[in-house]
């Protein structure tokens, strides 16, 4: 059992009122809040150790490098990666997925090769592959969905024929579906394809081990796991990364530079051109420390309780439709309320201090599958409470009544 009251005291932003109500932050799926331990780690870094990394021979440069490389080892350990050389810091999931698409896909795919993905992908795991397909002549193939929003894997063998890359999300940011990534990886490898996983919605909530799952690449974002914005990571199997050319070029990623040609640094530096987000990496490591000090299993069971309760409470509201599978699900729920526009719903909730997201959630093909242009989405994390779920349910009933009365 989590001591949520104690956890909440670590989050300064949750201590305030919004629109005259205590804030109920139900939008961690977009960006989670940071505990003061993360904020302090970033501040301490700037106050005591800031300088550019890998370059200076002075003391502060060494401290900064130590902090940055220490953060790399810490974040690699969090996802079960024994070899920290496989952990490349990026701006976030989007940049990490573009890195794989361009540094691996663009160089390796040929006309007729298949890239297998799903129709539930966030645009950041779809649009880069569309571009690579266009540039290489490869084709995209999509694993379809069953009516409950889980993947229909009945035809996977056929879809995997000729596949070089299988790329999918661990957890859908709209449906909440958790995909059987390890099982898909087994089948994909049997067909000779590599497996890329978008962990943006999964890594913050699920204890995972890249070695055990035998995936090839994993992308995730710091700001969804209590860390700062502008930092995230791509983890890749070191033996794959070692065989890849860089994605971006410039300082820090070179071996030797001549006027007409250059050689590349070893991994991970090869994929980190330019001055990295050092403070962000330090903050991300502090976020990982915080999550582990609370315990990923304990966080997961707390979120399961919240999401189960929310599913039940919201499901009791007439005219409210819930999207995605009942269980297991990630820590979020997408819903529609009568024929109200999700933006109106989110605005009404905001007037009561409740923050939810509304829109297409960067998943337009999935919206088409759902048959609606947008949904509202409540997403939960370790600091949310059952009381906030009750507030959400009550506010939705009031919103419904308000719009009904307004229509009379
Ligand atoms: N993939 C999924 C499933 C997401 O939910 C998100 C963000 O919402 C992303 C990718 C993109 O993450 P970022 O904007 O941090 O790059």
Short mmCIF file of C-alpha atoms and ligand atoms in Angstrom, two decimals:
data_model
loop_
_atom_site.label_atom_id
_atom_site.label_comp_id
_atom_site.label_asym_id
_atom_site.label_seq_id
_atom_site.Cartn_x
_atom_site.Cartn_y
_atom_site.Cartn_z
CA UNK A 1 0.00 0.00 0.00
CA UNK A 2 1.35 3.41 -0.94
CA UNK A 3 1.33 6.21 1.58
CA UNK A 4 -0.18 8.58 -0.97
CA UNK A 5 -0.58 11.45 1.50
CA UNK A 6 3.16 11.35 2.18
CA UNK A 7 3.98 11.04 -1.54
CA UNK A 8 1.80 14.03 -2.35
CA UNK A 9 3.77 16.18 0.07
CA UNK A 10 6.81 15.64 -2.19
CA UNK A 11 5.03 17.33 -5.12
CA UNK A 12 4.92 21.12 -4.60
CA UNK A 13 2.70 21.66 -7.64
CA UNK A 14 -0.06 19.50 -6.15
CA UNK A 15 -0.34 21.76 -3.09
CA UNK A 16 -2.13 24.52 -4.98
CA UNK A 17 -5.68 25.37 -5.94
CA UNK A 18 -6.75 25.77 -9.54
CA UNK A 19 -9.92 27.74 -10.23
CA UNK A 20 -10.75 27.74 -6.53
CA UNK A 21 -10.38 23.95 -6.06
CA UNK A 22 -7.48 21.75 -4.96
CA UNK A 23 -5.90 20.66 -8.21
CA UNK A 24 -6.73 17.10 -9.27
CA UNK A 25 -4.00 16.37 -11.79
CA UNK A 26 -5.27 13.60 -14.05
CA UNK A 27 -3.00 14.27 -17.02
CA UNK A 28 0.20 12.42 -16.14
CA UNK A 29 -0.09 10.48 -19.41
CA UNK A 30 0.83 13.73 -21.15
CA UNK A 31 3.40 14.94 -18.60
CA UNK A 32 3.83 13.76 -15.04
CA UNK A 33 4.68 16.13 -12.19
CA UNK A 34 8.11 16.18 -10.56
CA UNK A 35 8.79 15.63 -6.86
CA UNK A 36 11.02 18.11 -5.06
CA UNK A 37 13.77 15.43 -5.04
CA UNK A 38 13.99 15.84 -8.84
CA UNK A 39 13.77 19.63 -8.71
CA UNK A 40 16.48 19.72 -6.05
CA UNK A 41 18.77 17.36 -7.96
CA UNK A 42 18.63 19.66 -10.99
CA UNK A 43 19.22 22.73 -8.84
CA UNK A 44 22.08 21.07 -6.96
CA UNK A 45 23.69 20.10 -10.24
CA UNK A 46 23.57 23.70 -11.49
CA UNK A 47 24.77 25.05 -8.15
CA UNK A 48 27.69 22.67 -7.68
CA UNK A 49 28.71 20.75 -10.80
CA UNK A 50 27.65 22.47 -14.00
CA UNK A 51 30.03 22.63 -16.96
CA UNK A 52 30.18 21.00 -20.37
CA UNK A 53 30.73 17.24 -20.35
CA UNK A 54 33.50 15.08 -21.81
CA UNK A 55 35.59 18.11 -22.76
CA UNK A 56 36.96 20.03 -19.80
CA UNK A 57 39.98 18.86 -17.86
CA UNK A 58 38.90 21.13 -15.02
CA UNK A 59 37.16 19.96 -11.88
CA UNK A 60 33.68 21.18 -12.72
CA UNK A 61 33.90 19.55 -16.15
CA UNK A 62 34.81 16.30 -14.47
CA UNK A 63 31.96 16.62 -11.99
CA UNK A 64 29.49 17.31 -14.79
CA UNK A 65 30.76 14.31 -16.75
CA UNK A 66 30.50 12.13 -13.66
CA UNK A 67 26.95 13.32 -13.03
CA UNK A 68 25.95 12.73 -16.66
CA UNK A 69 27.53 9.30 -16.99
CA UNK A 70 26.25 8.35 -13.55
CA UNK A 71 22.75 9.27 -14.74
CA UNK A 72 23.23 7.05 -17.79
CA UNK A 73 24.12 4.05 -15.64
CA UNK A 74 21.19 4.76 -13.30
CA UNK A 75 18.61 5.03 -16.09
CA UNK A 76 20.00 1.96 -17.87
CA UNK A 77 19.67 -0.02 -14.64
CA UNK A 78 16.04 1.09 -14.29
CA UNK A 79 15.10 -0.74 -17.50
CA UNK A 80 17.25 -3.77 -16.75
CA UNK A 81 20.06 -2.91 -19.17
CA UNK A 82 23.33 -4.29 -17.81
CA UNK A 83 25.48 -2.44 -20.33
CA UNK A 84 24.96 1.33 -20.04
CA UNK A 85 26.60 1.90 -23.44
CA UNK A 86 23.24 0.97 -24.95
CA UNK A 87 21.52 3.94 -23.32
CA UNK A 88 21.49 7.05 -25.50
CA UNK A 89 20.05 10.24 -24.09
CA UNK A 90 17.61 11.98 -26.43
CA UNK A 91 15.08 14.78 -26.12
CA UNK A 92 12.38 12.18 -25.56
CA UNK A 93 10.49 9.33 -27.17
CA UNK A 94 9.92 11.16 -30.44
CA UNK A 95 13.59 11.84 -31.02
CA UNK A 96 14.50 8.31 -29.93
CA UNK A 97 12.09 6.75 -32.43
CA UNK A 98 13.33 9.05 -35.20
CA UNK A 99 16.86 7.98 -34.32
CA UNK A 100 16.01 4.31 -34.90
CA UNK A 101 13.99 5.06 -38.01
CA UNK A 102 16.78 7.09 -39.63
CA UNK A 103 19.93 5.43 -38.28
CA UNK A 104 18.62 1.88 -38.67
CA UNK A 105 15.59 1.93 -40.96
CA UNK A 106 16.85 4.31 -43.62
CA UNK A 107 20.16 2.46 -43.91
CA UNK A 108 18.86 -1.11 -43.78
CA UNK A 109 15.46 -1.24 -45.45
CA UNK A 110 15.10 -2.02 -49.12
CA UNK A 111 12.18 -1.91 -51.56
CA UNK A 112 9.67 -4.58 -50.66
CA UNK A 113 10.82 -4.98 -47.03
CA UNK A 114 8.02 -4.75 -44.51
CA UNK A 115 7.77 -2.66 -41.36
CA UNK A 116 5.08 -4.11 -39.12
CA UNK A 117 3.34 -1.83 -36.68
CA UNK A 118 -0.14 -1.34 -35.22
CA UNK A 119 -2.99 1.06 -35.80
CA UNK A 120 -2.84 2.23 -32.17
CA UNK A 121 0.54 3.98 -32.50
CA UNK A 122 1.18 7.53 -31.40
CA UNK A 123 2.13 9.66 -34.43
CA UNK A 124 5.72 9.61 -33.20
CA UNK A 125 5.92 5.88 -33.91
CA UNK A 126 4.04 6.09 -37.19
CA UNK A 127 5.05 9.20 -39.10
CA UNK A 128 8.85 8.54 -38.98
CA UNK A 129 8.26 5.05 -40.40
CA UNK A 130 6.00 6.46 -43.11
CA UNK A 131 8.89 8.71 -44.12
CA UNK A 132 11.38 5.84 -44.08
CA UNK A 133 8.99 3.70 -46.14
CA UNK A 134 8.71 6.50 -48.68
CA UNK A 135 12.48 6.93 -48.88
CA UNK A 136 13.37 3.24 -49.05
CA UNK A 137 10.43 1.64 -50.85
CA UNK A 138 9.60 -0.45 -47.79
CA UNK A 139 5.93 -1.08 -46.96
CA UNK A 140 4.05 -0.58 -43.72
CA UNK A 141 1.82 -3.36 -42.47
CA UNK A 142 -0.57 -2.95 -39.59
CA UNK A 143 -1.57 -5.41 -36.89
CA UNK A 144 -5.34 -4.90 -36.59
CA UNK A 145 -7.34 -4.49 -33.40
CA UNK A 146 -10.06 -6.60 -31.88
CA UNK A 147 -13.26 -4.78 -30.89
CA UNK A 148 -12.01 -4.41 -27.29
CA UNK A 149 -8.90 -2.52 -28.44
CA UNK A 150 -6.40 -5.35 -27.96
CA UNK A 151 -4.15 -6.49 -30.80
CA UNK A 152 -5.54 -9.18 -33.07
CA UNK A 153 -2.49 -11.42 -33.45
CA UNK A 154 -4.27 -14.22 -35.28
CA UNK A 155 -2.61 -13.31 -38.58
CA UNK A 156 0.76 -12.27 -37.15
CA UNK A 157 2.73 -15.02 -38.88
CA UNK A 158 1.61 -13.80 -42.29
CA UNK A 159 2.16 -10.13 -41.39
CA UNK A 160 5.70 -10.93 -40.29
CA UNK A 161 6.73 -12.52 -43.58
CA UNK A 162 9.43 -10.31 -45.11
CA UNK A 163 9.40 -7.99 -42.09
CA UNK A 164 12.69 -6.36 -41.14
CA UNK A 165 11.31 -4.15 -38.37
CA UNK A 166 8.43 -4.62 -35.95
CA UNK A 167 7.66 -1.42 -34.07
CA UNK A 168 4.90 -1.01 -31.53
CA UNK A 169 3.86 0.68 -28.36
CA UNK A 170 4.08 -1.10 -25.04
CA UNK A 171 0.94 0.70 -23.87
CA UNK A 172 -1.58 2.68 -25.87
CA UNK A 173 -1.91 6.31 -24.82
CA UNK A 174 -5.59 6.24 -25.82
CA UNK A 175 -6.96 2.74 -25.26
CA UNK A 176 -4.78 1.82 -22.29
CA UNK A 177 -4.07 -1.53 -23.94
CA UNK A 178 -0.86 -3.19 -22.74
CA UNK A 179 0.64 -5.12 -25.63
CA UNK A 180 2.31 -8.54 -25.28
CA UNK A 181 5.64 -7.16 -26.43
CA UNK A 182 7.81 -10.08 -25.30
CA UNK A 183 5.61 -12.60 -27.14
CA UNK A 184 5.58 -10.48 -30.31
CA UNK A 185 9.38 -10.06 -30.05
CA UNK A 186 9.81 -13.85 -29.98
CA UNK A 187 7.81 -14.29 -33.17
CA UNK A 188 9.41 -11.29 -34.88
CA UNK A 189 12.92 -12.53 -34.15
CA UNK A 190 12.02 -15.95 -35.50
CA UNK A 191 11.30 -14.19 -38.81
CA UNK A 192 14.52 -12.15 -38.65
CA UNK A 193 12.95 -8.79 -37.76
CA UNK A 194 14.20 -6.42 -35.08
CA UNK A 195 11.76 -5.13 -32.46
CA UNK A 196 11.38 -1.47 -31.56
CA UNK A 197 9.23 -0.59 -28.57
CA UNK A 198 7.66 2.78 -27.81
CA UNK A 199 7.81 2.78 -24.02
CA UNK A 200 6.46 6.31 -23.48
CA UNK A 201 3.34 5.08 -21.63
CA UNK A 202 4.81 1.82 -20.35
CA UNK A 203 8.21 2.59 -18.82
CA UNK A 204 6.85 5.06 -16.23
CA UNK A 205 4.41 2.48 -14.86
CA UNK A 206 5.60 -1.07 -15.47
CA UNK A 207 8.70 -2.77 -14.16
CA UNK A 208 10.45 -3.95 -17.27
CA UNK A 209 13.61 -5.69 -18.20
CA UNK A 210 14.91 -5.22 -21.73
CA UNK A 211 17.11 -8.31 -21.44
CA UNK A 212 14.31 -10.59 -20.32
CA UNK A 213 11.93 -9.31 -23.00
CA UNK A 214 14.61 -9.58 -25.67
CA UNK A 215 13.60 -6.44 -27.53
CA UNK A 216 16.08 -4.51 -29.67
CA UNK A 217 15.22 -0.87 -29.03
CA UNK A 218 13.19 0.91 -26.37
CA UNK A 219 12.25 4.60 -26.48
CA UNK A 220 10.90 6.61 -23.55
CA UNK A 221 10.51 10.14 -22.18
CA UNK A 222 11.66 11.59 -18.87
CA UNK A 223 8.74 13.98 -18.47
CA UNK A 224 6.26 11.10 -18.26
CA UNK A 225 8.17 9.47 -15.42
CA UNK A 226 8.48 12.37 -12.97
CA UNK A 227 11.54 13.81 -14.74
CA UNK A 228 12.15 17.07 -16.57
CA UNK A 229 11.03 17.83 -20.11
CA UNK A 230 13.57 17.70 -22.94
CA UNK A 231 15.21 14.47 -21.79
CA UNK A 232 14.46 10.87 -22.67
CA UNK A 233 16.31 7.89 -23.95
CA UNK A 234 16.73 5.32 -26.61
CA UNK A 235 18.05 2.04 -25.33
CA UNK A 236 19.40 -0.29 -28.00
CA UNK A 237 21.24 -3.59 -27.95
CA UNK A 238 24.89 -2.50 -27.94
CA UNK A 239 25.77 -4.95 -30.72
CA UNK A 240 23.14 -3.37 -32.97
CA UNK A 241 24.13 0.20 -32.11
CA UNK A 242 27.78 -0.61 -32.77
CA UNK A 243 26.91 -1.53 -36.35
CA UNK A 244 24.92 1.66 -36.98
CA UNK A 245 25.93 5.02 -38.40
CA UNK A 246 24.99 8.22 -36.56
CA UNK A 247 21.67 10.02 -36.87
CA UNK A 248 23.00 13.52 -36.24
CA UNK A 249 26.47 14.91 -36.86
CA UNK A 250 28.67 17.49 -35.13
CA UNK A 251 30.66 17.79 -31.93
CA UNK A 252 31.11 14.96 -29.43
CA UNK A 253 30.14 12.15 -31.79
CA UNK A 254 33.30 12.00 -33.90
CA UNK A 255 36.47 9.95 -33.79
CA UNK A 256 38.68 11.99 -36.11
CA UNK A 257 37.66 14.77 -38.50
CA UNK A 258 39.42 15.63 -41.73
CA UNK A 259 38.36 18.19 -44.29
CA UNK A 260 36.54 15.68 -46.44
CA UNK A 261 35.81 12.77 -44.16
CA UNK A 262 35.29 11.82 -40.54
CA UNK A 263 35.12 8.77 -38.35
CA UNK A 264 32.71 8.15 -35.50
CA UNK A 265 33.07 7.83 -31.77
CA UNK A 266 32.18 4.62 -29.97
CA UNK A 267 28.63 4.19 -28.66
CA UNK A 268 26.84 5.87 -26.95
CA UNK A 269 28.69 9.14 -27.82
CA UNK A 270 28.24 8.34 -31.54
CA UNK A 271 24.51 9.06 -31.16
CA UNK A 272 24.76 12.12 -28.93
CA UNK A 273 25.90 14.95 -31.20
CA UNK A 274 26.30 18.33 -29.53
CA UNK A 275 26.10 19.35 -25.90
CA UNK A 276 23.51 17.10 -24.26
CA UNK A 277 20.83 18.00 -21.73
CA UNK A 278 23.06 17.29 -18.73
CA UNK A 279 20.75 18.75 -16.11
CA UNK A 280 17.85 16.84 -17.67
CA UNK A 281 19.77 13.57 -17.40
CA UNK A 282 20.54 14.31 -13.74
CA UNK A 283 16.85 15.04 -13.14
CA UNK A 284 15.81 11.86 -14.93
CA UNK A 285 18.17 9.79 -12.76
CA UNK A 286 16.68 11.44 -9.66
CA UNK A 287 13.18 10.57 -10.95
CA UNK A 288 14.22 6.94 -11.39
CA UNK A 289 15.64 6.96 -7.84
CA UNK A 290 12.37 8.34 -6.55
CA UNK A 291 10.24 5.76 -8.38
CA UNK A 292 12.43 2.93 -7.14
CA UNK A 293 12.42 4.21 -3.58
CA UNK A 294 8.62 4.03 -3.66
CA UNK A 295 8.70 0.72 -5.55
CA UNK A 296 7.45 0.06 -9.08
CA UNK A 297 5.30 -2.88 -7.98
CA UNK A 298 3.62 -0.82 -5.28
CA UNK A 299 3.04 2.01 -7.76
CA UNK A 300 1.53 -0.39 -10.26
CA UNK A 301 -0.90 -1.88 -7.76
CA UNK A 302 -1.96 1.58 -6.61
CA UNK A 303 -2.61 2.60 -10.20
CA UNK A 304 -4.52 -0.61 -10.87
CA UNK A 305 -6.77 0.19 -7.95
CA UNK A 306 -7.32 3.75 -9.23
CA UNK A 307 -8.01 2.72 -12.80
CA UNK A 308 -10.31 -0.12 -11.75
CA UNK A 309 -12.26 2.21 -9.52
CA UNK A 310 -12.40 4.89 -12.21
CA UNK A 311 -13.64 2.36 -14.76
CA UNK A 312 -16.45 1.36 -12.39
CA UNK A 313 -17.39 4.91 -11.33
CA UNK A 314 -17.30 6.34 -14.86
CA UNK A 315 -19.10 3.29 -16.26
CA UNK A 316 -22.07 4.06 -14.00
CA UNK A 317 -22.63 7.44 -15.66
CA UNK A 318 -25.37 7.15 -18.30
CA UNK A 319 -24.18 8.25 -21.73
CA UNK A 320 -20.51 7.79 -20.87
CA UNK A 321 -18.60 5.41 -23.14
CA UNK A 322 -15.27 3.88 -22.14
CA UNK A 323 -12.64 2.92 -24.69
CA UNK A 324 -10.22 0.01 -24.63
CA UNK A 325 -9.99 -3.24 -22.73
CA UNK A 326 -11.19 -3.64 -19.16
CA UNK A 327 -8.03 -5.34 -17.81
CA UNK A 328 -5.09 -5.32 -17.89
CA UNK A 329 -4.74 -1.70 -18.77
CA UNK A 330 -2.27 1.12 -18.45
CA UNK A 331 -2.97 3.87 -15.95
CA UNK A 332 -5.39 5.83 -18.09
CA UNK A 333 -8.99 5.86 -19.28
CA UNK A 334 -10.34 7.47 -22.45
CA UNK A 335 -14.01 8.22 -22.62
CA UNK A 336 -16.77 10.04 -24.45
CA UNK A 337 -19.74 11.73 -22.74
CA UNK A 338 -22.99 11.79 -24.72
CA UNK A 339 -22.27 13.79 -27.85
CA UNK A 340 -20.41 16.52 -25.98
CA UNK A 341 -17.15 17.63 -27.50
CA UNK A 342 -14.23 16.38 -25.37
CA UNK A 343 -12.80 19.92 -25.30
CA UNK A 344 -16.01 21.18 -23.69
CA UNK A 345 -15.85 18.34 -21.18
CA UNK A 346 -12.21 19.09 -20.34
CA UNK A 347 -12.97 22.81 -19.98
CA UNK A 348 -15.87 22.10 -17.64
CA UNK A 349 -13.66 19.81 -15.55
CA UNK A 350 -10.91 22.41 -15.45
CA UNK A 351 -13.34 24.91 -13.93
CA UNK A 352 -13.45 22.49 -10.97
CA UNK A 353 -9.67 22.14 -10.79
CA UNK A 354 -9.60 18.77 -12.55
CA UNK A 355 -7.00 18.45 -15.31
CA UNK A 356 -7.73 15.90 -18.06
CA UNK A 357 -6.62 15.81 -21.68
CA UNK A 358 -8.93 16.08 -24.67
CA UNK A 359 -8.22 15.66 -28.35
CA UNK A 360 -6.96 13.08 -30.80
CA UNK A 361 -3.96 12.34 -28.55
CA UNK A 362 -1.62 12.26 -31.58
CA UNK A 363 -3.29 9.05 -32.74
CA UNK A 364 -5.51 10.06 -35.64
CA UNK A 365 -5.66 6.63 -37.34
CA UNK A 366 -6.81 5.16 -34.03
CA UNK A 367 -9.47 7.87 -33.70
CA UNK A 368 -10.73 6.83 -37.11
CA UNK A 369 -10.91 3.22 -35.88
CA UNK A 370 -12.84 4.40 -32.81
CA UNK A 371 -15.18 6.38 -35.05
CA UNK A 372 -14.74 9.69 -33.20
CA UNK A 373 -12.50 12.68 -33.80
CA UNK A 374 -11.41 13.01 -30.17
CA UNK A 375 -11.78 11.60 -26.65
CA UNK A 376 -11.31 12.87 -23.11
CA UNK A 377 -8.62 11.07 -21.15
CA UNK A 378 -7.93 10.81 -17.45
CA UNK A 379 -4.52 9.41 -16.58
CA UNK A 380 -3.18 8.47 -13.19
CA UNK A 381 0.09 8.18 -11.34
CA UNK A 382 1.38 7.38 -7.88
CA UNK A 383 0.15 10.68 -6.41
CA UNK A 384 -3.51 10.33 -7.42
CA UNK A 385 -6.24 9.31 -5.01
CA UNK A 386 -9.61 7.56 -5.05
CA UNK A 387 -11.06 10.84 -3.86
CA UNK A 388 -9.87 12.50 -7.07
CA UNK A 389 -11.62 9.76 -9.06
CA UNK A 390 -14.82 10.54 -7.11
CA UNK A 391 -14.40 14.22 -7.90
CA UNK A 392 -13.98 13.37 -11.58
CA UNK A 393 -17.13 11.22 -11.61
CA UNK A 394 -19.19 13.88 -9.79
CA UNK A 395 -17.91 16.64 -12.07
CA UNK A 396 -18.78 14.60 -15.16
CA UNK A 397 -22.35 14.12 -13.91
CA UNK A 398 -22.62 17.86 -13.27
CA UNK A 399 -21.19 18.61 -16.72
CA UNK A 400 -23.76 16.35 -18.31
CA UNK A 401 -26.58 18.05 -16.39
CA UNK A 402 -25.25 21.50 -17.20
CA UNK A 403 -25.21 20.85 -20.95
CA UNK A 404 -28.60 19.13 -20.82
CA UNK A 405 -30.14 22.14 -19.04
CA UNK A 406 -28.40 24.53 -21.42
CA UNK A 407 -29.96 22.69 -24.38
CA UNK A 408 -33.54 23.07 -23.02
N1 LIG B 1 4.40 7.55 -27.72
C1 LIG B 1 3.37 7.55 -26.88
C2 LIG B 1 2.58 6.29 -26.67
C3 LIG B 1 3.02 8.71 -26.19
O1 LIG B 1 1.99 8.72 -25.37
C4 LIG B 1 3.80 9.88 -26.41
C5 LIG B 1 3.45 11.15 -25.75
O2 LIG B 1 2.33 11.42 -25.42
C6 LIG B 1 4.87 9.82 -27.29
C7 LIG B 1 5.15 8.64 -27.93
C8 LIG B 1 5.73 11.02 -27.58
O3 LIG B 1 6.46 11.39 -26.46
P1 LIG B 1 7.32 12.74 -26.45
O4 LIG B 1 6.36 13.84 -26.84
O5 LIG B 1 7.79 12.86 -25.05
O6 LIG B 1 8.42 12.58 -27.44
#
